[in-house]
Short mmCIF file of C-alpha atoms in Angstrom, two decimals:
data_model
loop_
_atom_site.label_atom_id
_atom_site.label_comp_id
_atom_site.label_asym_id
_atom_site.label_seq_id
_atom_site.Cartn_x
_atom_site.Cartn_y
_atom_site.Cartn_z
CA MET A 860 -55.33 -54.00 -8.48
CA SER A 861 -55.49 -50.76 -8.51
CA SER A 862 -55.69 -47.68 -11.92
CA PHE A 863 -55.24 -44.67 -11.27
CA LEU A 864 -55.68 -41.60 -13.53
CA ASP A 865 -52.67 -40.08 -15.58
CA PRO A 866 -53.44 -36.28 -14.69
CA ALA A 867 -52.99 -34.59 -18.14
CA ASP A 868 -54.51 -31.49 -16.58
CA ALA A 869 -56.10 -30.35 -14.44
CA VAL A 870 -59.40 -27.73 -15.27
CA ALA A 871 -61.43 -25.39 -12.73
CA VAL A 872 -65.32 -24.42 -13.41
CA GLY A 873 -66.89 -23.61 -10.49
CA ASP A 874 -66.18 -25.15 -7.89
CA ALA A 875 -65.87 -28.77 -9.91
CA THR A 876 -62.45 -29.80 -11.44
CA ILE A 877 -61.91 -31.88 -14.61
CA VAL A 878 -59.22 -33.88 -14.85
CA PRO A 879 -58.44 -36.09 -17.63
CA ASP A 880 -56.68 -38.57 -17.61
CA ALA A 881 -53.32 -38.48 -20.59
CA THR A 882 -53.88 -41.46 -22.48
CA ARG A 883 -58.10 -42.98 -21.97
CA PRO A 884 -61.22 -42.19 -22.39
CA VAL A 885 -62.42 -40.47 -18.96
CA ALA A 886 -61.73 -37.94 -16.71
CA ALA A 887 -63.03 -37.17 -12.65
CA VAL A 888 -64.89 -34.07 -11.66
CA VAL A 889 -64.27 -33.26 -8.71
CA THR A 890 -66.35 -31.43 -6.04
CA GLY A 891 -65.35 -31.30 -2.54
CA ASP A 892 -64.79 -35.54 -1.70
CA ASP A 893 -67.22 -35.84 -4.33
CA VAL A 894 -65.64 -37.91 -7.56
CA ARG A 895 -67.82 -38.44 -10.75
CA TRP A 896 -66.42 -40.17 -13.83
CA VAL A 897 -67.20 -38.93 -17.36
CA THR A 898 -66.00 -40.91 -20.10
CA TRP A 899 -66.07 -41.14 -24.08
CA PRO A 900 -65.16 -44.34 -25.45
CA ASP A 901 -67.26 -44.36 -28.42
CA ALA A 902 -65.32 -40.44 -29.33
CA PRO A 903 -63.10 -40.26 -33.18
CA LEU A 904 -59.69 -41.09 -32.59
CA PRO A 905 -56.77 -39.59 -35.21
CA ASP A 906 -55.97 -42.37 -37.60
CA GLY A 907 -53.00 -43.62 -35.79
CA ALA A 908 -51.65 -44.08 -32.25
CA VAL A 909 -52.16 -41.08 -30.18
CA ASP A 910 -48.62 -39.25 -30.08
CA ASP A 911 -49.37 -36.35 -28.06
CA VAL A 912 -52.56 -35.19 -26.29
CA ARG A 913 -53.04 -31.67 -25.31
CA VAL A 914 -55.88 -30.39 -22.63
CA LEU A 915 -57.33 -26.19 -23.91
CA ALA A 916 -58.69 -24.71 -20.50
CA THR A 917 -62.13 -22.43 -20.81
CA THR A 918 -64.42 -21.29 -17.84
CA ASP A 919 -66.45 -23.66 -19.08
CA GLY A 920 -65.00 -26.88 -19.49
CA ALA A 921 -62.15 -28.16 -21.38
CA TRP A 922 -61.29 -29.52 -25.02
CA ILE A 923 -58.85 -32.17 -24.53
CA VAL A 924 -56.93 -32.82 -28.15
CA TYR A 925 -55.68 -35.80 -28.98
CA GLY A 926 -52.76 -36.13 -32.00
CA SER A 927 -51.32 -38.64 -34.20
CA ASN A 928 -47.72 -38.48 -35.73
CA GLY A 929 -48.98 -41.20 -38.10
CA ASP A 930 -46.54 -42.61 -40.73
CA GLY A 931 -44.53 -39.66 -39.63
CA ASP A 932 -44.66 -35.99 -39.38
CA ASP A 933 -46.39 -35.26 -42.90
CA ALA A 934 -49.18 -37.66 -42.11
CA VAL A 935 -50.58 -35.41 -38.53
CA SER A 936 -54.25 -36.05 -37.70
CA ARG A 937 -55.86 -34.81 -34.98
CA SER A 938 -59.48 -35.55 -32.80
CA ALA A 939 -61.15 -33.36 -29.94
CA VAL A 940 -63.26 -34.20 -27.11
CA HIS A 941 -65.34 -31.15 -25.51
CA VAL A 942 -66.08 -32.17 -21.55
CA THR A 943 -67.93 -30.18 -18.86
CA PRO A 944 -68.98 -30.58 -14.97
CA THR A 945 -71.86 -32.48 -16.63
CA GLY A 946 -70.76 -34.82 -19.30
CA VAL A 947 -69.18 -34.47 -22.79
CA THR A 948 -70.94 -31.81 -25.34
CA CYS A 949 -69.20 -33.21 -28.47
CA ALA A 950 -66.27 -35.74 -30.30
CA VAL A 951 -65.26 -34.08 -32.97
CA GLU A 952 -62.60 -35.03 -35.91
CA LEU A 953 -59.78 -31.59 -36.84
CA GLY A 954 -58.15 -33.92 -39.70
CA ASP A 955 -54.31 -32.22 -39.72
CA ARG A 956 -55.70 -28.46 -38.49
CA ARG A 957 -53.31 -27.15 -35.51
CA PRO A 958 -55.82 -25.88 -32.17
CA HIS A 959 -54.81 -22.48 -32.08
CA GLY A 960 -55.87 -21.83 -28.59
CA ALA A 961 -59.99 -22.37 -26.85
CA ASP A 962 -62.22 -19.46 -25.09
CA VAL A 963 -65.79 -19.47 -23.52
CA ASP A 964 -67.31 -19.69 -27.91
CA GLY A 965 -65.18 -23.28 -28.75
CA LEU A 966 -62.27 -24.81 -30.05
CA TRP A 967 -60.16 -22.75 -32.42
CA ILE A 968 -58.35 -25.03 -35.21
CA GLY A 969 -56.08 -23.55 -38.36
CA ASP A 970 -53.74 -24.33 -40.82
CA PRO A 971 -50.78 -26.99 -39.91
CA ARG A 972 -48.29 -26.01 -42.23
CA PRO A 973 -45.25 -24.04 -39.85
CA ALA A 974 -44.17 -20.36 -41.29
CA SER A 975 -40.86 -22.28 -41.90
CA MET A 976 -42.19 -22.96 -44.96
CA TRP A 977 -42.19 -19.52 -46.60
CA ASP A 978 -38.23 -19.21 -45.75
CA GLY A 979 -37.73 -17.87 -49.92
CA GLU A 980 -35.32 -21.38 -49.67
CA ASP A 981 -37.65 -22.74 -53.03
CA ASP A 982 -38.61 -20.71 -55.63
CA ASP A 983 -40.09 -23.74 -56.73
CA VAL A 984 -42.24 -24.95 -53.66
CA ASP A 985 -45.75 -24.01 -54.23
CA VAL A 986 -46.95 -21.55 -51.48
CA ASP A 987 -50.71 -22.21 -51.65
CA ALA A 988 -50.72 -25.76 -52.62
CA ASP A 989 -53.01 -28.13 -49.88
CA ALA A 990 -51.81 -28.12 -46.20
CA GLY A 991 -50.12 -31.45 -46.43
CA GLY A 992 -48.62 -31.31 -50.22
CA SER A 993 -44.71 -31.68 -50.43
CA ASP A 994 -42.19 -30.27 -52.74
CA ASP A 995 -39.66 -32.77 -54.09
CA SER A 996 -37.01 -30.93 -55.60
CA ASP A 997 -35.03 -30.82 -52.01
CA ASP A 998 -34.65 -34.35 -51.90
CA ALA A 999 -33.35 -35.10 -55.56
CA ASP A 1000 -31.15 -32.48 -55.04
CA ALA A 1001 -30.20 -34.42 -51.98
CA ASP A 1002 -29.50 -37.48 -53.48
CA ALA A 1003 -28.06 -35.51 -56.99
CA ASP A 1004 -24.88 -34.45 -54.10
CA ASP A 1005 -24.97 -37.90 -52.51
CA PRO A 1006 -21.31 -38.15 -51.73
CA LEU A 1007 -21.73 -42.09 -50.51
CA ASP A 1008 -23.23 -42.45 -54.76
CA GLY A 1009 -21.40 -45.46 -55.88
CA VAL A 1010 -19.46 -46.53 -53.32
CA ASP A 1011 -19.61 -49.19 -51.16
CA PRO A 1012 -19.61 -48.69 -47.90
CA GLU A 1013 -17.91 -52.82 -47.23
CA THR A 1014 -14.64 -51.32 -49.36
CA LEU A 1015 -14.08 -48.68 -47.15
CA PRO A 1016 -11.25 -48.43 -44.64
CA TRP A 1017 -11.34 -48.04 -40.75
CA ALA A 1018 -11.11 -45.09 -39.27
CA PRO A 1019 -8.25 -45.20 -35.95
CA ALA A 1020 -10.82 -46.07 -32.97
CA GLU A 1021 -9.75 -45.55 -28.94
CA PRO A 1022 -10.93 -48.83 -27.23
CA PHE A 1023 -14.39 -48.72 -26.26
CA TRP A 1024 -14.33 -48.45 -22.79
CA PRO A 1025 -11.60 -46.39 -20.44
CA THR A 1026 -9.03 -49.83 -18.13
CA PRO A 1027 -10.70 -50.26 -15.01
CA GLU A 1028 -7.97 -48.49 -13.08
CA GLU A 1029 -9.36 -44.91 -15.82
CA TRP A 1030 -13.12 -46.00 -14.86
CA ALA A 1031 -12.22 -46.07 -11.13
CA ALA A 1032 -10.50 -42.90 -11.06
CA THR A 1033 -12.60 -41.13 -12.52
CA LEU A 1034 -16.23 -42.33 -10.65
CA GLU A 1035 -13.50 -41.09 -7.03
CA THR A 1036 -13.67 -37.40 -9.00
CA GLU A 1037 -16.73 -37.14 -9.81
CA ALA A 1038 -17.32 -38.11 -6.95
CA ALA A 1039 -15.34 -35.91 -5.26
CA ALA A 1040 -16.93 -33.37 -6.92
CA GLU A 1041 -20.50 -33.95 -6.20
CA HIS A 1042 -19.19 -33.86 -2.00
CA ASP A 1043 -17.31 -30.26 -2.57
CA HIS A 1044 -21.38 -29.14 -4.49
CA ASP A 1045 -19.96 -28.84 -7.55
CA ASP A 1046 -21.27 -30.40 -10.59
CA PRO A 1047 -18.74 -32.91 -11.77
CA GLU A 1048 -17.58 -32.78 -15.19
CA LEU A 1049 -19.39 -35.94 -17.77
CA LEU A 1050 -17.12 -37.24 -19.65
CA ASP A 1051 -19.09 -39.42 -21.02
CA ASP A 1052 -19.60 -36.75 -24.22
CA GLU A 1053 -19.91 -38.60 -27.56
CA ASP A 1054 -20.36 -37.74 -31.27
CA ASP A 1055 -22.70 -39.06 -33.64
CA GLY A 1056 -23.37 -43.64 -33.53
CA GLY A 1057 -24.83 -44.76 -36.24
CA PRO A 1058 -28.58 -45.46 -35.44
CA TYR A 1059 -29.21 -47.12 -38.74
CA THR A 1060 -27.15 -49.66 -41.19
CA TRP A 1061 -25.30 -46.76 -42.38
CA SER A 1062 -25.38 -43.45 -41.12
CA ILE A 1063 -22.92 -39.89 -41.96
CA GLY A 1064 -21.53 -38.43 -38.89
CA PHE A 1065 -19.68 -35.48 -38.89
CA GLY A 1066 -17.88 -34.93 -35.96
CA ASP A 1067 -16.37 -30.95 -34.59
CA GLU A 1068 -13.20 -29.15 -35.66
CA SER A 1069 -11.57 -30.55 -32.43
CA ASP A 1070 -12.14 -34.23 -34.02
CA GLY A 1071 -10.63 -32.36 -37.13
CA PHE A 1072 -13.89 -31.73 -38.99
CA VAL A 1073 -13.44 -28.37 -40.51
CA PRO A 1074 -16.55 -26.46 -41.25
CA SER A 1075 -16.95 -24.55 -44.66
CA MET A 1076 -15.98 -20.43 -43.53
CA GLU A 1077 -16.36 -19.21 -47.16
CA PRO A 1078 -19.19 -16.66 -46.48
CA LEU A 1079 -22.82 -17.18 -47.94
CA ALA A 1080 -24.79 -15.24 -50.81
CA ASP A 1081 -27.69 -13.01 -49.40
CA PRO A 1082 -30.56 -15.47 -49.09
CA GLY A 1083 -33.21 -12.46 -50.38
CA PRO A 1084 -36.74 -11.80 -48.05
CA PRO A 1085 -38.93 -14.13 -47.17
CA LEU A 1086 -41.96 -15.18 -48.76
CA PRO A 1087 -45.44 -13.73 -47.45
CA THR A 1088 -47.67 -16.76 -46.27
CA PRO A 1089 -50.88 -17.26 -47.64
CA ALA A 1090 -53.84 -16.63 -46.25
CA THR A 1091 -55.81 -19.80 -44.82
CA ASP A 1092 -58.74 -20.41 -43.19
CA LEU A 1093 -59.21 -19.72 -38.71
CA VAL A 1094 -61.98 -22.39 -37.97
CA LEU A 1095 -64.28 -21.92 -34.44
CA VAL A 1096 -65.45 -25.88 -33.33
CA ARG A 1097 -68.47 -24.73 -31.49
CA PRO A 1098 -68.93 -27.25 -28.30
CA ASP A 1099 -71.90 -28.69 -29.53
CA GLY A 1100 -69.53 -29.47 -32.86
CA THR A 1101 -71.29 -26.81 -35.17
CA ARG A 1102 -67.99 -24.66 -36.82
CA ALA A 1103 -67.47 -21.16 -37.90
CA THR A 1104 -64.74 -20.17 -40.16
CA ILE A 1105 -62.75 -16.92 -40.81
CA ALA A 1106 -60.91 -16.21 -43.79
CA VAL A 1107 -57.51 -14.71 -42.73
CA ASP A 1108 -54.83 -13.38 -45.08
CA HIS A 1109 -52.24 -14.34 -43.18
CA LEU A 1110 -50.55 -17.61 -41.47
CA VAL A 1111 -52.22 -18.19 -38.08
CA ASP A 1112 -49.94 -19.34 -35.17
CA GLY A 1113 -51.86 -18.69 -32.33
CA VAL A 1114 -55.28 -17.03 -30.82
CA GLY A 1115 -56.34 -16.10 -27.33
CA ARG A 1116 -58.99 -13.95 -26.15
CA GLU A 1117 -60.57 -11.39 -23.54
CA GLY A 1118 -63.96 -10.25 -23.27
CA SER A 1119 -65.47 -8.93 -25.86
CA VAL A 1120 -61.06 -9.46 -27.88
CA LEU A 1121 -60.17 -11.57 -29.88
CA THR A 1122 -56.01 -11.73 -30.13
CA VAL A 1123 -54.59 -13.47 -33.60
CA ARG A 1124 -50.75 -13.70 -33.72
CA TYR A 1125 -49.97 -14.80 -36.99
CA ALA A 1126 -46.87 -14.30 -39.13
CA PRO A 1127 -47.51 -11.94 -42.08
CA THR A 1128 -43.32 -13.91 -44.39
CA GLY A 1129 -41.59 -16.70 -43.53
CA PRO A 1130 -38.51 -16.89 -41.56
CA ARG A 1131 -35.51 -14.11 -42.20
CA ARG A 1132 -32.21 -16.11 -42.99
CA THR A 1133 -29.30 -13.87 -42.03
CA PRO A 1134 -25.83 -15.68 -42.99
CA ASP A 1135 -23.83 -16.61 -39.64
CA SER A 1136 -19.99 -16.39 -38.73
CA ALA A 1137 -19.41 -20.81 -39.55
CA GLY A 1138 -20.52 -20.12 -42.81
CA GLY A 1139 -24.64 -21.55 -42.50
CA LEU A 1140 -27.45 -19.70 -42.08
CA ASP A 1141 -29.48 -18.63 -38.61
CA TYR A 1142 -33.77 -18.13 -38.55
CA THR A 1143 -35.35 -15.69 -36.69
CA TYR A 1144 -39.63 -16.06 -37.12
CA GLN A 1145 -41.57 -12.41 -37.34
CA TYR A 1146 -44.38 -13.56 -34.97
CA ARG A 1147 -47.70 -10.24 -35.10
CA GLU A 1148 -50.66 -9.85 -33.06
CA VAL A 1149 -53.44 -8.18 -34.13
CA ASP A 1150 -56.88 -7.62 -32.08
CA VAL A 1151 -60.21 -8.10 -33.51
CA ASP A 1152 -63.01 -7.13 -31.76
CA LEU A 1153 -65.87 -9.54 -31.55
CA SER A 1154 -68.43 -7.18 -30.01
CA ASP A 1155 -70.84 -7.58 -33.10
CA GLY A 1156 -70.62 -11.63 -33.82
CA LEU A 1157 -67.24 -13.33 -35.32
CA PRO A 1158 -66.24 -11.89 -38.47
CA THR A 1159 -66.38 -14.07 -41.64
CA THR A 1160 -62.69 -11.75 -42.61
CA ILE A 1161 -59.45 -10.80 -41.26
CA THR A 1162 -57.17 -8.37 -42.76
CA THR A 1163 -54.28 -8.43 -40.70
CA ASP A 1164 -52.29 -6.18 -43.11
CA ALA A 1165 -55.11 -3.84 -42.18
CA LEU A 1166 -55.23 -3.65 -38.73
CA PRO A 1167 -52.60 -1.99 -36.55
CA ALA A 1168 -50.08 -5.26 -35.54
CA ARG A 1169 -48.03 -5.96 -32.38
CA THR A 1170 -44.28 -7.79 -33.22
CA VAL A 1171 -44.22 -10.79 -30.72
CA ASP A 1172 -41.00 -10.74 -28.44
CA GLU A 1173 -38.80 -14.04 -29.14
CA ASP A 1174 -37.97 -13.80 -26.13
CA GLU A 1175 -41.83 -13.65 -24.23
CA ASP A 1176 -42.33 -16.69 -26.18
CA GLU A 1177 -39.68 -18.87 -24.02
CA SER A 1178 -40.72 -17.93 -21.26
CA SER A 1179 -44.07 -18.32 -21.20
CA TRP A 1180 -43.28 -21.96 -22.71
CA GLU A 1181 -41.58 -22.30 -19.28
CA ALA A 1182 -44.10 -20.79 -17.53
CA GLU A 1183 -46.73 -22.68 -19.20
CA GLU A 1184 -44.38 -26.13 -18.52
CA ALA A 1185 -44.23 -25.60 -14.97
CA ARG A 1186 -48.29 -24.79 -14.43
CA LEU A 1187 -48.61 -27.94 -15.99
CA GLU A 1188 -46.61 -30.17 -13.96
CA ALA A 1189 -47.91 -27.57 -10.21
CA ALA A 1190 -51.85 -28.43 -12.21
CA ARG A 1191 -50.79 -32.59 -12.73
CA ALA A 1192 -48.90 -32.87 -8.94
CA PRO A 1193 -51.64 -33.30 -6.92
CA TRP A 1194 -54.48 -35.98 -8.89
CA ILE A 1195 -51.09 -38.35 -9.07
CA GLY A 1196 -51.65 -41.69 -7.60
CA ARG A 1197 -55.02 -40.34 -6.00
CA LEU A 1198 -57.81 -41.29 -8.92
CA ASP A 1199 -58.60 -45.12 -8.85
CA LEU A 1200 -60.08 -46.13 -12.41
CA THR A 1201 -60.60 -49.66 -11.57
CA GLY A 1202 -64.69 -51.01 -12.27
CA VAL A 1203 -65.15 -47.39 -13.79
CA GLU A 1204 -67.22 -48.11 -17.05
CA GLY A 1205 -65.92 -47.12 -20.45
CA ALA A 1206 -62.81 -45.42 -19.27
CA ARG A 1207 -60.85 -47.84 -22.66
CA TRP A 1208 -60.71 -46.96 -25.93
CA PRO A 1209 -62.02 -49.79 -27.71
CA LEU A 1210 -58.94 -52.52 -29.64
CA HIS A 1211 -58.70 -51.08 -33.11
CA ASP A 1212 -59.19 -53.70 -36.39
CA THR A 1213 -55.55 -54.13 -36.76
CA ASP A 1214 -54.52 -57.84 -38.56
CA ASP A 1215 -51.71 -59.98 -38.33
CA SER A 1216 -49.97 -58.42 -41.23
CA THR A 1217 -50.04 -55.35 -39.53
CA LYS A 1218 -48.76 -56.36 -36.18
CA ALA A 1219 -45.70 -58.35 -37.56
CA GLN A 1220 -44.38 -55.26 -39.79
CA ALA A 1221 -44.52 -53.34 -36.87
CA VAL A 1222 -42.91 -55.02 -34.97
CA ALA A 1223 -40.29 -56.15 -37.16
CA ALA A 1224 -39.69 -53.35 -38.38
CA LEU A 1225 -38.96 -52.06 -34.58
CA VAL A 1226 -36.59 -54.89 -34.25
CA GLY A 1227 -34.74 -54.26 -37.21
CA VAL A 1228 -34.02 -50.31 -36.10
CA PHE A 1229 -32.37 -51.53 -32.78
CA GLU A 1230 -30.40 -54.73 -34.29
CA SER A 1231 -28.56 -52.24 -36.71
CA LEU A 1232 -27.43 -50.06 -33.75
CA ALA A 1233 -24.31 -51.51 -33.69
CA GLU A 1234 -23.26 -51.21 -37.26
CA PRO A 1235 -20.92 -48.60 -38.07
CA GLY A 1236 -21.39 -45.48 -39.27
CA ILE A 1237 -18.95 -43.34 -41.76
CA LEU A 1238 -16.92 -40.59 -40.99
CA TRP A 1239 -14.80 -37.15 -42.69
CA THR A 1240 -12.24 -35.69 -40.89
CA ARG A 1241 -9.70 -32.65 -41.83
CA GLU A 1242 -6.38 -34.93 -42.35
CA HIS A 1243 -9.01 -38.14 -44.48
CA PRO A 1244 -11.31 -36.51 -46.36
CA GLU A 1245 -12.19 -39.06 -47.72
CA PRO A 1246 -15.15 -40.91 -46.06
CA ARG A 1247 -14.08 -44.16 -43.87
CA ARG A 1248 -15.90 -46.12 -41.54
CA ALA A 1249 -16.18 -45.40 -37.77
CA ALA A 1250 -17.07 -48.08 -34.99
CA SER A 1251 -20.94 -47.70 -33.37
CA ALA A 1252 -21.43 -46.44 -30.03
CA TYR A 1253 -23.15 -49.71 -29.35
CA ARG A 1254 -21.96 -53.09 -28.90
CA ALA A 1255 -23.30 -56.35 -27.73
CA VAL A 1256 -27.05 -55.50 -28.68
CA GLU A 1257 -29.68 -57.85 -27.59
CA VAL A 1258 -33.01 -57.01 -28.50
CA VAL A 1259 -36.22 -59.44 -27.38
CA VAL A 1260 -39.76 -59.13 -28.17
CA GLU A 1261 -42.17 -60.12 -24.95
CA GLY A 1262 -46.17 -59.24 -24.70
CA GLU A 1263 -49.37 -60.39 -26.55
CA TRP A 1264 -50.78 -57.30 -28.62
CA PRO A 1265 -51.59 -54.71 -28.02
CA ALA A 1266 -49.40 -54.95 -24.99
CA THR A 1267 -46.66 -56.20 -27.73
CA GLU A 1268 -43.40 -54.47 -26.23
CA VAL A 1269 -39.57 -54.95 -27.76
CA VAL A 1270 -37.23 -54.55 -25.00
CA VAL A 1271 -33.28 -53.63 -26.37
CA SER A 1272 -30.66 -53.98 -24.60
CA PHE A 1273 -26.81 -52.56 -25.26
CA GLU A 1274 -23.10 -51.45 -23.90
CA HIS A 1275 -22.84 -48.05 -25.29
CA SER A 1276 -19.01 -45.69 -25.12
CA ASP A 1277 -20.22 -43.32 -23.08
CA VAL A 1278 -21.28 -45.54 -20.32
CA PRO A 1279 -18.59 -48.03 -19.10
CA TYR A 1280 -19.36 -51.04 -16.94
CA LEU A 1281 -22.60 -51.16 -17.20
CA ARG A 1282 -25.02 -52.42 -19.76
CA LEU A 1283 -28.52 -50.49 -20.52
CA ARG A 1284 -31.99 -51.80 -21.23
CA ARG A 1285 -34.73 -49.35 -22.71
CA ARG A 1286 -38.56 -51.26 -23.77
CA TYR A 1287 -40.83 -49.50 -26.05
CA ARG A 1288 -44.29 -50.59 -26.57
CA VAL A 1289 -45.17 -50.92 -30.40
CA PHE A 1290 -48.67 -50.33 -30.05
CA ASP A 1291 -51.24 -47.97 -28.15
CA ASP A 1292 -53.33 -49.65 -25.67
CA ALA A 1293 -55.79 -49.00 -28.76
CA GLY A 1294 -54.01 -51.22 -31.03
CA HIS A 1295 -53.08 -48.75 -33.31
CA VAL A 1296 -48.67 -48.99 -33.89
CA GLU A 1297 -46.61 -46.49 -32.47
CA ASP A 1298 -44.45 -43.90 -34.69
CA TRP A 1299 -41.34 -44.37 -33.64
CA THR A 1300 -40.08 -42.78 -36.93
CA TYR A 1301 -36.90 -41.25 -34.78
CA VAL A 1302 -36.59 -43.11 -31.94
CA THR A 1303 -32.88 -44.07 -31.86
CA VAL A 1304 -31.75 -40.05 -32.29
CA TYR A 1305 -33.70 -39.85 -28.93
CA LEU A 1306 -31.92 -42.52 -27.87
CA GLU A 1307 -28.56 -41.10 -28.65
CA GLU A 1308 -29.86 -38.08 -27.21
CA ASP A 1309 -31.22 -39.26 -23.67
CA ILE A 1310 -27.36 -41.04 -23.38
CA ALA A 1311 -24.85 -37.79 -24.48
CA THR A 1312 -27.65 -35.94 -21.90
CA ARG A 1313 -27.49 -37.50 -19.18
CA ASP A 1314 -30.85 -38.03 -19.22
CA ILE A 1315 -31.43 -41.61 -17.88
CA PRO A 1316 -31.67 -42.30 -14.59
CA ALA A 1317 -28.03 -42.53 -12.11
CA ARG A 1318 -25.54 -45.30 -12.18
CA ASP A 1319 -26.73 -46.50 -8.93
CA ALA A 1320 -30.54 -47.46 -9.53
CA ALA A 1321 -28.79 -50.44 -11.77
CA VAL A 1322 -29.68 -54.10 -10.68
CA ASP A 1323 -27.21 -56.68 -11.99
CA GLY A 1324 -25.45 -54.33 -13.92
CA VAL A 1325 -28.63 -53.59 -15.59
CA LEU A 1326 -29.67 -49.75 -15.72
CA ASP A 1327 -33.12 -49.29 -17.18
CA ILE A 1328 -33.41 -46.09 -18.95
#
């Protein structure tokens, strides 16, 4: 049985093209009709299941950076492998350091903290704390202001509910209207948008104004200026694994290079906060760039405040992201389903030493999340400022476990109020191929977003009334 390489990207180096796999420790080196394989099964992996793989191209090879969120965003872990047409030159652990760019000298990594930590919202935050540190005052304040403190949800009255699905006649008319709209080449009006349905055992939902929710229109006081970001280290990881460190006076966000000029993108302060018309705050990030001449070698320090700086245009940021997504899609396309990994030695990660207790807990945790989908949420409206129970957008939820470790899957199927007269089903891997526990912290949030935005297959893909999404 064939097992084709799943291309993460494609990097041209001279006459060769390096095509690394998206999940396995292998890359194809293609020169004309010749295909050679490079593998790195003994390279270090992040602490936890790999959540993302990023390929950073250079003129002589590619850095493949593996990232894992571990048990959440506060447990980021990364590692990297440098691959050239002749093989792997180094495999290194990066800890929680964030990749900022790569060039002929190596991989640039830096502080993982976002600029938002210095928005000035909480004067008690220790902005010089080590990365990964956190301030618990916000959580404490949230607990103190919890409107459900001391309230037993089982005692709350029910809010009036609409029928879960329209009648067969109403639904047939809706489908007919949508079909007519498609025939006229118009976008069919989606009648399926729904407000939040509690993915957890008890969730709090806020409807929009049409549902009676009243946003606060009281103008906010001037939140004050953002805080300056602190000095951080910018680290160069060379292709042989050695490192050099440059002290920078502000938080670095990106690095690029043209010839001997290194362009450093940085955040001099956190985002600026301004009151909006709805009584909330708009956040505007303020990034700048400076050029550093490397003709005489790497500096030990970069003082951005002493260099001419350019303001980074936010619109350019968005267009650059879109261009990179289009480039990546085009680079991957020619290699999909083309390179057969069957029989390639070293093309699989060795299994992680996961004990039976950890396996059972991981499966039970994910099963428990989905079993709670049909439980009610809690709602406030204009006419009823007191909390009430609201029916879930899910019903008839079934959860089963299939497969042996590490290929164990949790399969959840259900009916949803947004998708009348169909049963939806989705599969989730509990572990990655190496046996690490996958991070599904926000799994029900993403599931709800996919359904609400219609990021699911068309209805006619259903088989016997079940649509795999």
